XYZ file of C-alpha atoms in Angstrom:
230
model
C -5.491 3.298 28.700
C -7.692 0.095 29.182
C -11.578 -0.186 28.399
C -13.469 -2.931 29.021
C -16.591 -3.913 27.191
C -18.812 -6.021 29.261
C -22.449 -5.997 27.277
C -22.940 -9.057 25.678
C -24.536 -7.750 22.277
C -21.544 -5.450 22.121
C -18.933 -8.480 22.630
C -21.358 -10.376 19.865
C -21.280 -7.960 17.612
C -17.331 -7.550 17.891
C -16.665 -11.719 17.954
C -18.554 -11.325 14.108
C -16.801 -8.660 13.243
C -13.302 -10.598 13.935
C -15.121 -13.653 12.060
C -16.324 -11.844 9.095
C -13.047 -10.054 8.905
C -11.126 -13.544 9.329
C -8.634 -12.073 11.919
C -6.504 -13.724 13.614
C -6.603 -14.737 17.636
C -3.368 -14.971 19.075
C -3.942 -17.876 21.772
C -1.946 -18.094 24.970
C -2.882 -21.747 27.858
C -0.869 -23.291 30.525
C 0.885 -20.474 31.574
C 3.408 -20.974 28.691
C 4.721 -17.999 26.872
C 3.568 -19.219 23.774
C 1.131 -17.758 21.329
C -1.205 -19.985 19.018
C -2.935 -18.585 16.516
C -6.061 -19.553 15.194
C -9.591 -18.005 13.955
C -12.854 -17.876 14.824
C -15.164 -20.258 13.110
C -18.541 -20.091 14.993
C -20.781 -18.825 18.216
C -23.220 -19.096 20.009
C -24.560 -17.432 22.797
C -22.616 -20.242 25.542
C -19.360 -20.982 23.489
C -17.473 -19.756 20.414
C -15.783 -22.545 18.254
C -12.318 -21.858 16.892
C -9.937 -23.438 14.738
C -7.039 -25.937 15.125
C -4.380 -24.165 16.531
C -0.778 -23.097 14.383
C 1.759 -24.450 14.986
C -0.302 -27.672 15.583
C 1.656 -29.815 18.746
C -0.651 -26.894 20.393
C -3.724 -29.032 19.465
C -1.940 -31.699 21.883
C -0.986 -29.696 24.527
C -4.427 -28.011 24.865
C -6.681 -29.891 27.533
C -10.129 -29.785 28.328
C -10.116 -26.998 30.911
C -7.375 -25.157 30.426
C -7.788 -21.282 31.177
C -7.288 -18.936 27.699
C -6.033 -15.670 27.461
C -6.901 -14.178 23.372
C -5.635 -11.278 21.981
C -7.161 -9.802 19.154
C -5.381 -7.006 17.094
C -7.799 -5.360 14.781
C -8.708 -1.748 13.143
C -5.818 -0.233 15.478
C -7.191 -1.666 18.493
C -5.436 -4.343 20.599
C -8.282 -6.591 22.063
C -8.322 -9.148 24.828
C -10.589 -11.935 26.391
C -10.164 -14.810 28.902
C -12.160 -18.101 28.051
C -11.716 -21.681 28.516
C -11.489 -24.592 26.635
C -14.229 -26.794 26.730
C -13.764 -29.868 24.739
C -12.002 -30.949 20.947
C -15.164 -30.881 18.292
C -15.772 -30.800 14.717
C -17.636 -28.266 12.407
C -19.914 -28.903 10.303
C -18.153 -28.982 7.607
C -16.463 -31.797 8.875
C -13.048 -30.315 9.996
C -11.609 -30.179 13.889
C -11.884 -27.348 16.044
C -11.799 -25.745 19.561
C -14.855 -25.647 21.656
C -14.481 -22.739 24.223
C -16.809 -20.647 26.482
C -18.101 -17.590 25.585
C -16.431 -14.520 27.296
C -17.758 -12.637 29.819
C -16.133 -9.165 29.035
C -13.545 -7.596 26.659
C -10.619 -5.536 27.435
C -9.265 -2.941 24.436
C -6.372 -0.201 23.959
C -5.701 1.761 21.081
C -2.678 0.891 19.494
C -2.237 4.455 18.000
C -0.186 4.696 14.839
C -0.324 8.525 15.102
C -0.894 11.476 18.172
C -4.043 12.429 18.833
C -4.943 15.616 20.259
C -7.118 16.436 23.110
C -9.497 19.298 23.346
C -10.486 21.163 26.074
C -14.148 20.766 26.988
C -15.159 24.448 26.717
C -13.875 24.681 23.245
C -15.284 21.760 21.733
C -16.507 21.753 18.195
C -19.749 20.208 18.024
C -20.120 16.971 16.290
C -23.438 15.838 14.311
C -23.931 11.969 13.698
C -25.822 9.957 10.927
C -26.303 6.736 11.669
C -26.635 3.740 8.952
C -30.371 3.614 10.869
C -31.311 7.058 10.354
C -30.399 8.121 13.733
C -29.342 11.752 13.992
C -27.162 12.838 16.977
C -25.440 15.729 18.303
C -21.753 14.963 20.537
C -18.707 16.856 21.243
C -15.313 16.282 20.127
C -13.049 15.059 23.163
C -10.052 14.191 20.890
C -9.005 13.885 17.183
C -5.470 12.633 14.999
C -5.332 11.671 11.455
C -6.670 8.387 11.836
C -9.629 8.593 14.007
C -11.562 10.758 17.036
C -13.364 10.532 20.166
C -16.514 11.913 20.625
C -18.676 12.616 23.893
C -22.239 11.528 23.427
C -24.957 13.068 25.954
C -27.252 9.718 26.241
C -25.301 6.079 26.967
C -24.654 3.505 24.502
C -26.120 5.139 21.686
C -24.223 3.681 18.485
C -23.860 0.245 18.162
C -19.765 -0.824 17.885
C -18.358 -1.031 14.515
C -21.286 0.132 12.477
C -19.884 2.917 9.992
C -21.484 6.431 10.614
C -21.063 9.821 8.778
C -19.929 12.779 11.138
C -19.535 16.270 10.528
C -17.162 17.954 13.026
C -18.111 21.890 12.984
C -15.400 24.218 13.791
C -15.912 27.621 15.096
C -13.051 28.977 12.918
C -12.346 26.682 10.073
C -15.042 25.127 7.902
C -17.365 22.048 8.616
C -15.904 18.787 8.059
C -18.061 16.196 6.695
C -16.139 12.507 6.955
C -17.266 8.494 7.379
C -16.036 6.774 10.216
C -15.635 3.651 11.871
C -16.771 2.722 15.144
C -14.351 1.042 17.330
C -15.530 1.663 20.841
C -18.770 2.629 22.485
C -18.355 3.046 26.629
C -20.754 4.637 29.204
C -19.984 6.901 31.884
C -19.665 5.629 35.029
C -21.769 8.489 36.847
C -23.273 10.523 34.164
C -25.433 10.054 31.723
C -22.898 10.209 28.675
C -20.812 7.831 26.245
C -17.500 7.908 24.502
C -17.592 6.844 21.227
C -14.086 6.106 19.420
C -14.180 6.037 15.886
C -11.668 5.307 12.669
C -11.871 7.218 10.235
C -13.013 5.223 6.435
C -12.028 6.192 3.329
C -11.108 9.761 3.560
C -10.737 11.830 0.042
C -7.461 13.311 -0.359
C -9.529 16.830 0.061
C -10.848 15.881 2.919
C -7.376 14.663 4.095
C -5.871 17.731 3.475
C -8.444 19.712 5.257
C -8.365 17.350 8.134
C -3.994 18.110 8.549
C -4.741 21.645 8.065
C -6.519 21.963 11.131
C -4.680 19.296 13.207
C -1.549 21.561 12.405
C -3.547 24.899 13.116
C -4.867 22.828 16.633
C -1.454 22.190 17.748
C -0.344 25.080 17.332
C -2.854 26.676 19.602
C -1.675 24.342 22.021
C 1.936 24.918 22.319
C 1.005 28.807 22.589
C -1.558 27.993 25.246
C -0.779 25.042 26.757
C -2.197 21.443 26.163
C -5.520 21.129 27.871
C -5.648 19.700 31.154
């Protein structure tokens, strides 16, 4: 499944991330299928400046103009933005670089290294949020693996992507777990007034771990006597 993330604080906020994190953009022009890879060096509002491509003839072959598709993998999520280049430039720290325009939307998947399982709405666990600002918030759980969850949030836009928050996931049956996560994702509803927050989870303590596959195992379980939820 494909999300797009259109706000343009949300695509500046994930543009730093990938430049703080130094990962790398796999670069694909002229309708070759041939991937570049390079990093991003600087932004601004307008235009994002990114570094000489690898292998280098790609620095040739790259014109003024050119349409770019970028894919970004990063934190189990496979990104992907169209740009184009602008013009050859240099940084201020006096090496070459690509000037390109700033995108106008992101497109993400999850590239899931494990199964996550759904839940079905009525039997939700709720789900209480701390946010690094002090923001408390109350969600249910829409899906959950070993790696990460999905949470339903009752206002829009709420969290801000890929701030880490502390969640405790309260079971009806099994005791409260209390974990840090990761956020990855942050869409609106298209009709209602909700969000979906995906998050990874950071840092988990092997107790915590263990608790965390006790209940997965006890979850699926009650879905293969039941039925998966629909």
């Amino acid at each position: 499944m494909t999300d797009t993330v259109s706000s343009a604080d949300s695509i500046t906020a994930l543009l730093k991330n990938f430049q703080q994190s130094r990962v790398p953009l796999q670069v694909g022009f002229d309708k070759k299928n041939v991937a570049h890879t390079s990093y991003l060096v600087s932004m601004t509002d307008n235009w994002l400046h990114i570094d000489q491509l690898i292998p280098k003839e790609g620095n040739q072959q790259l014109k003024p103009g050119d349409d770019l598709t970028i894919q970004v993998s990063h934190g189990g999520t496979l990104y992907q933005f169209k740009s184009r280049h602008l013009s050859p430039t240099i940084e201020e720290d006096g090496f070459p670089c690509h000037k390109i325009a700033f995108p106008q939307q992101l497109d993400f998947s999850e590239q899931r290294t494990s199964f996550r399982v759904p839940i079905r709405r009525e039997q939700a666990p709720s789900v209480n949020i701390l946010t690094h600002d002090g923001q408390r918030l109350h969600a249910q759980l829409e899906n959950i693996s070993d790696n990460g969850l999905c949470i339903r949030l009752h206002v829009p836009q709420t969290i801000s992507d890929t701030q880490l928050v502390h969640c405790e996931i309260n079971f009806t049956d099994f005791e409260p777990l209390s974990l840090d996560a990761q956020v990855r994702y942050n869409k609106a509803a298209s009709q209602i007034p909700a969000s979906r927050v995906g998050m990874e989870f950071s840092s988990l303590s092997s107790l915590t771990r263990k608790q965390l596959s006790q209940w997965l195992m006890k979850l699926q379980r009650h879905h293969i006597r039941t039925g998966l939820p629909a």
